[in-house]
Short mmCIF file of C-alpha atoms and ligand atoms in Angstrom, two decimals:
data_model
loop_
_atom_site.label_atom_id
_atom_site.label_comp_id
_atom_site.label_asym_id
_atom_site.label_seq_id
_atom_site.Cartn_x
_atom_site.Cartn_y
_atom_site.Cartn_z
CA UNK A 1 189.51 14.57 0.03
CA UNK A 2 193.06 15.89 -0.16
CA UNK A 3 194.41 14.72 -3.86
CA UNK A 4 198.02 16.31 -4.73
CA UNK A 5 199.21 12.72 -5.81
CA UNK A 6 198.86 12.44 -9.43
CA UNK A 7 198.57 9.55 -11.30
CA UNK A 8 200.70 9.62 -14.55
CA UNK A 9 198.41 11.34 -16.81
CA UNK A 10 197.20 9.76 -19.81
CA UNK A 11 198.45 12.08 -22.57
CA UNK A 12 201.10 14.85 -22.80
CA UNK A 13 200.37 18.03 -20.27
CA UNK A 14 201.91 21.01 -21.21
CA UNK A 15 201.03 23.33 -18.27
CA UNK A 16 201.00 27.19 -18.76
CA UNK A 17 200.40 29.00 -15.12
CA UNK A 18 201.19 32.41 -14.06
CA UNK A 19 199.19 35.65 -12.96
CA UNK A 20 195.66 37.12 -14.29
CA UNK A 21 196.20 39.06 -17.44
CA UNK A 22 200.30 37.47 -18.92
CA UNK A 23 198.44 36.22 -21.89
CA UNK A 24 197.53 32.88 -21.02
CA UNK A 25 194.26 32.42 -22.28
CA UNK A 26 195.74 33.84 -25.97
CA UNK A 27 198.54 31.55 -25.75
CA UNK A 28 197.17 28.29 -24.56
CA UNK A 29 194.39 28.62 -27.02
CA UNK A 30 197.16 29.18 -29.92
CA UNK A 31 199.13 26.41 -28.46
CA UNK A 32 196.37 23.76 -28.23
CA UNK A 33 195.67 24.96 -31.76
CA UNK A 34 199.36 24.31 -33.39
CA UNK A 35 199.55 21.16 -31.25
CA UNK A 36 196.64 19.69 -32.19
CA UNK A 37 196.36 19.12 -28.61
CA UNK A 38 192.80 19.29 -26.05
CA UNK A 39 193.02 22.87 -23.81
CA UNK A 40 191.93 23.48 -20.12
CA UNK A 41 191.36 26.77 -19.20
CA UNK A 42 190.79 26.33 -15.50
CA UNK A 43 189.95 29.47 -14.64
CA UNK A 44 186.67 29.48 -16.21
CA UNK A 45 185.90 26.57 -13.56
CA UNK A 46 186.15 28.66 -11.00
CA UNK A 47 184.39 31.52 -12.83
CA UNK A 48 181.71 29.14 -13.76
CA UNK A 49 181.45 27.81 -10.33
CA UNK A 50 181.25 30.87 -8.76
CA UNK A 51 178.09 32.11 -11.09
CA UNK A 52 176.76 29.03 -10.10
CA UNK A 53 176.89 30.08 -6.93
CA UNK A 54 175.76 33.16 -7.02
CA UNK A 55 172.58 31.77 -9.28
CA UNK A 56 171.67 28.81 -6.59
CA UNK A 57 172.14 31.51 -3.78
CA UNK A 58 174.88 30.31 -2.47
CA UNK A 59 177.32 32.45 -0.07
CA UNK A 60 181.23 32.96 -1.89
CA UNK A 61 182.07 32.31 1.76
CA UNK A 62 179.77 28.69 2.45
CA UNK A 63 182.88 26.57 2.01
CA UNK A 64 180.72 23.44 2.31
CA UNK A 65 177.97 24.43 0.14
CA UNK A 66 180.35 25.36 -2.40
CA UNK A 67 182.29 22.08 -2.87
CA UNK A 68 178.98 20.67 -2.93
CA UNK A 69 178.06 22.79 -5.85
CA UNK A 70 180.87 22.01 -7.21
CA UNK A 71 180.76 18.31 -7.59
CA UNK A 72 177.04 18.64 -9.21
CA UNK A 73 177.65 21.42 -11.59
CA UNK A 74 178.00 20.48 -15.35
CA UNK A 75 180.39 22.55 -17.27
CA UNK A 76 181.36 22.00 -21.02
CA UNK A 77 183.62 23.86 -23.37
CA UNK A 78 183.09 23.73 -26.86
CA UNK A 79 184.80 25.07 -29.74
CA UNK A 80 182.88 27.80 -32.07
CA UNK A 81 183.44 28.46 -35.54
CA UNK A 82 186.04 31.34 -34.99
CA UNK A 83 188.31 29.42 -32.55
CA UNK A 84 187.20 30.97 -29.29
CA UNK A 85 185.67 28.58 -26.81
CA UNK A 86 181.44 28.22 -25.50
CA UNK A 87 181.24 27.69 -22.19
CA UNK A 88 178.24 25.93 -20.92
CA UNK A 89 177.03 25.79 -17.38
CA UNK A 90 174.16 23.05 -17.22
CA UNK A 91 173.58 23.10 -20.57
CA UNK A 92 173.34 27.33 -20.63
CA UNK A 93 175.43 29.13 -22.88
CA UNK A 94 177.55 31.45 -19.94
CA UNK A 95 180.36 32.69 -21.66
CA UNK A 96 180.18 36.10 -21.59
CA UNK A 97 179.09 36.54 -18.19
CA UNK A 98 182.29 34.01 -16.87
CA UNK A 99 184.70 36.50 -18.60
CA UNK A 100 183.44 39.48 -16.33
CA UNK A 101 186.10 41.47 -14.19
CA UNK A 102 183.69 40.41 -11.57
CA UNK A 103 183.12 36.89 -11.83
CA UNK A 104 187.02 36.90 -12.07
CA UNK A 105 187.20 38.36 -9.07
CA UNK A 106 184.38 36.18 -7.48
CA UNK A 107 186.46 32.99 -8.63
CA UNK A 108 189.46 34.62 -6.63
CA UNK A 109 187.34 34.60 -3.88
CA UNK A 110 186.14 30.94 -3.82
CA UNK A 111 189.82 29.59 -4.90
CA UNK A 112 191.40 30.60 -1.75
CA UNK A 113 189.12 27.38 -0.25
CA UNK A 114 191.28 24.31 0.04
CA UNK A 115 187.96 22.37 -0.40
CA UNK A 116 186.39 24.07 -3.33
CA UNK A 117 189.99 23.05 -4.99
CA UNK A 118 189.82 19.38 -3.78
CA UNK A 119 186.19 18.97 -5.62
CA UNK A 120 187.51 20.31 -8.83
CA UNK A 121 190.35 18.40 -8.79
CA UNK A 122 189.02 15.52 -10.62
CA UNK A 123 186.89 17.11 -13.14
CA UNK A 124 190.52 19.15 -14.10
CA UNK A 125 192.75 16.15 -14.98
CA UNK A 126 189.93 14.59 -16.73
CA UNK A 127 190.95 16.85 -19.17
CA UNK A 128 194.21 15.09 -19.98
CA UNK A 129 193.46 12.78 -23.05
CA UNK A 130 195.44 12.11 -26.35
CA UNK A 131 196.75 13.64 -28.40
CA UNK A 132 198.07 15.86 -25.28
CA UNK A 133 196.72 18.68 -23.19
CA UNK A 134 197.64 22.23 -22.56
CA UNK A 135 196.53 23.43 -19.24
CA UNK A 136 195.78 27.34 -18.50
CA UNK A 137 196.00 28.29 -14.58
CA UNK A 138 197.66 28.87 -11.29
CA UNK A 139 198.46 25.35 -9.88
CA UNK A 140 198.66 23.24 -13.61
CA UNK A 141 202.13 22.49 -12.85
CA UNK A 142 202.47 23.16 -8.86
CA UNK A 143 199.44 20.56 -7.84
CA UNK A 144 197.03 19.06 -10.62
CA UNK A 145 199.56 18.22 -13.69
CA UNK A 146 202.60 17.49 -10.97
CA UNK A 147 204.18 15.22 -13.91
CA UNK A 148 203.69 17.60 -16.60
CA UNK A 149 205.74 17.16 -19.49
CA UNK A 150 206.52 20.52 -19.83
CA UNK A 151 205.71 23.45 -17.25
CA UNK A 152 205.75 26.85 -18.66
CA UNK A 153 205.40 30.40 -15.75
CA UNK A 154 204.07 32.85 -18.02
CA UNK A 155 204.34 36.40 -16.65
CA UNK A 156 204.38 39.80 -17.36
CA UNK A 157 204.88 43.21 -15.43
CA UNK A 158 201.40 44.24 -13.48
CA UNK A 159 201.55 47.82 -15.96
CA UNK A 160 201.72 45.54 -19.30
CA UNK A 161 199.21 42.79 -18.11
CA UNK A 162 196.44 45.84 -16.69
CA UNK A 163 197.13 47.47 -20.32
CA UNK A 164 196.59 43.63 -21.94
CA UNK A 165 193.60 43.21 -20.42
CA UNK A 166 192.19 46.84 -20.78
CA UNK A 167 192.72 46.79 -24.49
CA UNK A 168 191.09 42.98 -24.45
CA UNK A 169 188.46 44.18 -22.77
CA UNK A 170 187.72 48.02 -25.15
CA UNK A 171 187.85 45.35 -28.33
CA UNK A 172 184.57 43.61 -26.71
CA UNK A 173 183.08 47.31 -26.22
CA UNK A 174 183.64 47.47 -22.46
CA UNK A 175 184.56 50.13 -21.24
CA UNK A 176 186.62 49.71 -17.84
CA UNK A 177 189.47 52.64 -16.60
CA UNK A 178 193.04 51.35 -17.03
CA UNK A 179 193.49 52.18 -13.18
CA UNK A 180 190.75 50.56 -12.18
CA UNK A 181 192.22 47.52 -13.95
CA UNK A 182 195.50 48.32 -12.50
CA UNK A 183 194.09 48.37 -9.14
CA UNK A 184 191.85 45.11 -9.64
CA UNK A 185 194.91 42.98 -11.19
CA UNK A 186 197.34 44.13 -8.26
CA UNK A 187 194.53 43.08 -5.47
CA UNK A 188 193.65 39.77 -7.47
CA UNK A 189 197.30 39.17 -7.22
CA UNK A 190 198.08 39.54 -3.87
CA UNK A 191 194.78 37.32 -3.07
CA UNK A 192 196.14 34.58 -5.64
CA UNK A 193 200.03 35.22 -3.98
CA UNK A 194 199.81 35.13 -0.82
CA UNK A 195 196.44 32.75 0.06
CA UNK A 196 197.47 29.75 2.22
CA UNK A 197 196.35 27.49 -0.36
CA UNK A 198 197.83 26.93 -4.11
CA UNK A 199 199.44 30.20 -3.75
CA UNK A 200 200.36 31.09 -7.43
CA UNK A 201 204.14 30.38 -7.29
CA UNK A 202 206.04 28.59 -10.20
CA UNK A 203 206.79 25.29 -9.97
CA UNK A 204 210.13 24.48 -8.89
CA UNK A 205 210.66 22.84 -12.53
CA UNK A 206 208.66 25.75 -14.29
CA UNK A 207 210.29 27.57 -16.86
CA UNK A 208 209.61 31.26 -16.40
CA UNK A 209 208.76 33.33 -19.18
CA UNK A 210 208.81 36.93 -19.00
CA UNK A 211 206.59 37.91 -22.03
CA UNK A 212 206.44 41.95 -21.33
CA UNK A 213 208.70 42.96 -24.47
CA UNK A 214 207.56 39.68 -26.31
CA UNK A 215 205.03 39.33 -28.90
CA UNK A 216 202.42 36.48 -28.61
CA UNK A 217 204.47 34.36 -31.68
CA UNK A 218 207.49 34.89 -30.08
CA UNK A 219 205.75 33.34 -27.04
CA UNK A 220 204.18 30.90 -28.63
CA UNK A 221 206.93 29.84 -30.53
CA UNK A 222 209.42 29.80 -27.57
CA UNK A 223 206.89 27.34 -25.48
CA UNK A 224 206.61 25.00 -28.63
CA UNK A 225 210.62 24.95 -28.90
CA UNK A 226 211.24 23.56 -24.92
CA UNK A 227 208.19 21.27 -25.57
CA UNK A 228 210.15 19.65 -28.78
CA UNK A 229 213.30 19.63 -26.38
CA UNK A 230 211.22 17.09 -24.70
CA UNK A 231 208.94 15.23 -26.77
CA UNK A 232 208.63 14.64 -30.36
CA UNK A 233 206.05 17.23 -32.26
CA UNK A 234 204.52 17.63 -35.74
CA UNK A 235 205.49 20.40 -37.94
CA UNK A 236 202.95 23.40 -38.13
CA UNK A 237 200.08 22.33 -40.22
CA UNK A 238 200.68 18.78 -39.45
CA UNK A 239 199.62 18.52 -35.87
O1 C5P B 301 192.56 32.67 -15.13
P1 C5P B 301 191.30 33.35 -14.70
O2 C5P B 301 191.41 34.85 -14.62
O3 C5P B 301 190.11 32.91 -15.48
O4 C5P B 301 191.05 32.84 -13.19
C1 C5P B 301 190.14 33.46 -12.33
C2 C5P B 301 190.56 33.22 -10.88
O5 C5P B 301 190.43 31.82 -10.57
C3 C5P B 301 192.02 33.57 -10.57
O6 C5P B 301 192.20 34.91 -10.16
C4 C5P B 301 192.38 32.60 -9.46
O7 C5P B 301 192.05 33.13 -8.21
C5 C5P B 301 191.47 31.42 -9.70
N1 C5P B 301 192.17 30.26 -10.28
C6 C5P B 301 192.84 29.42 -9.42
N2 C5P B 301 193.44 28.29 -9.91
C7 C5P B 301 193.41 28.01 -11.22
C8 C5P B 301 192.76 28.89 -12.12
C9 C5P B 301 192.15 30.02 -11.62
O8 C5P B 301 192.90 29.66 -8.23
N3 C5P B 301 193.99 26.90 -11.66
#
């Protein structure tokens, strides 16, 4: 089940993809916010798949039992109170154990499978539905949101993203060593880089964005200026 044909997607996709640790998650999150817009955040598919995994027993290496796993799991996101997101794997509250450095690194490992991607393809554009959509991953604008309306590649330098991501994680009280976290982001990259399949490469209508001496309103604000160069938006406060 090969599916890189897209159908024209029901609502507005604004697709945000580019290496672990530019900022996405913030961003998309304060995007879909000011937009008024539904949010994706891939990744945690393949995080949550991957725990899944490892739960039912499953080897990160069984291609086939993973894109069977895939197609039964049931994953929901949901909203809290204080604008973060719940993620629930078969009706279990799994959010802090999908934002682990090492079910990250697990869902590295089971991406790299063309057919773990093909069974989550699917369950990904689902997402699209009115008002509009912002999608946070690798391949938004390269393979699942091909007609995007606006396709954003989000990066940073490896040093600034490791330091994000280090001070991201001492806020939540764990404790990880910034080289560590250098190391981990520079080997996750490579993997995501240079894997046969949906390497992470910007699309070849992608705007980049280099946010490394930006600050997350400049970001935000620069992404919500090309999408109005495109499509009509609501004011802030009106979306
Ligand atoms: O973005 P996040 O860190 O949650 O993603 C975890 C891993 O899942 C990435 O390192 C990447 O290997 C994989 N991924 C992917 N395609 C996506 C989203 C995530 O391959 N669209």
């Amino acid at each position: 089940m090969s599916q890189t044909r897209q159908d024209a997607p029901p609502a507005p996709v604004l697709a945000v993809d580019g290496p672990s640790g530019a900022g996405k998650g913030t961003i998309t999150r304060l995007l879909a916010r000011r937009l008024g817009w539904h949010l994706l955040d891939s990744g945690a598919l393949y995080r949550v798949l991957a725990l899944a995994a490892n739960r039912e027993r499953v080897s990160l290496d069984d291609i086939d039992a993973l894109a069977a796993l895939a197609q039964k799991v049931r994953v929901r996101f949901v909203s809290d109170e204080a604008g973060g997101e719940r993620i629930y794997l078969d009706g279990e509250v799994v959010t802090d154990e999908v934002r682990t450095e090492r079910a990250g690194d697990a869902a590295s490992r089971i991406a790299r499978f063309q057919e773990v991607r093909d069974a989550l393809v699917d369950l990904q554009r689902s997402f699209a539905r009115p008002p509009g959509m912002v999608a946070d991953g690798r391949d938004m604008g390269t393979r699942i949101f091909t007609d995007a309306t606006l396709k954003v590649f989000l990066t940073a330098t490896a040093e600034e993203r490791a330091r994000r991501r280090h001070k991201q994680l001492k806020e939540k009280g764990i404790d990880v060593s910034l080289a560590a976290l250098s190391r981990d982001i520079a080997e996750r990259d490579a993997r995501d880089a240079q894997r046969a399949v949906a390497p992470l490469v910007p699309a070849d209508d992608a705007r980049v964005l280099d946010s490394t001496d930006m600050s997350i309103p400049q970001v935000v604000d620069r992404i919500v200026d090309w999408l109005s160069e495109r499509i009509e938006i609501p004011p802030v406060g009106q979306a």
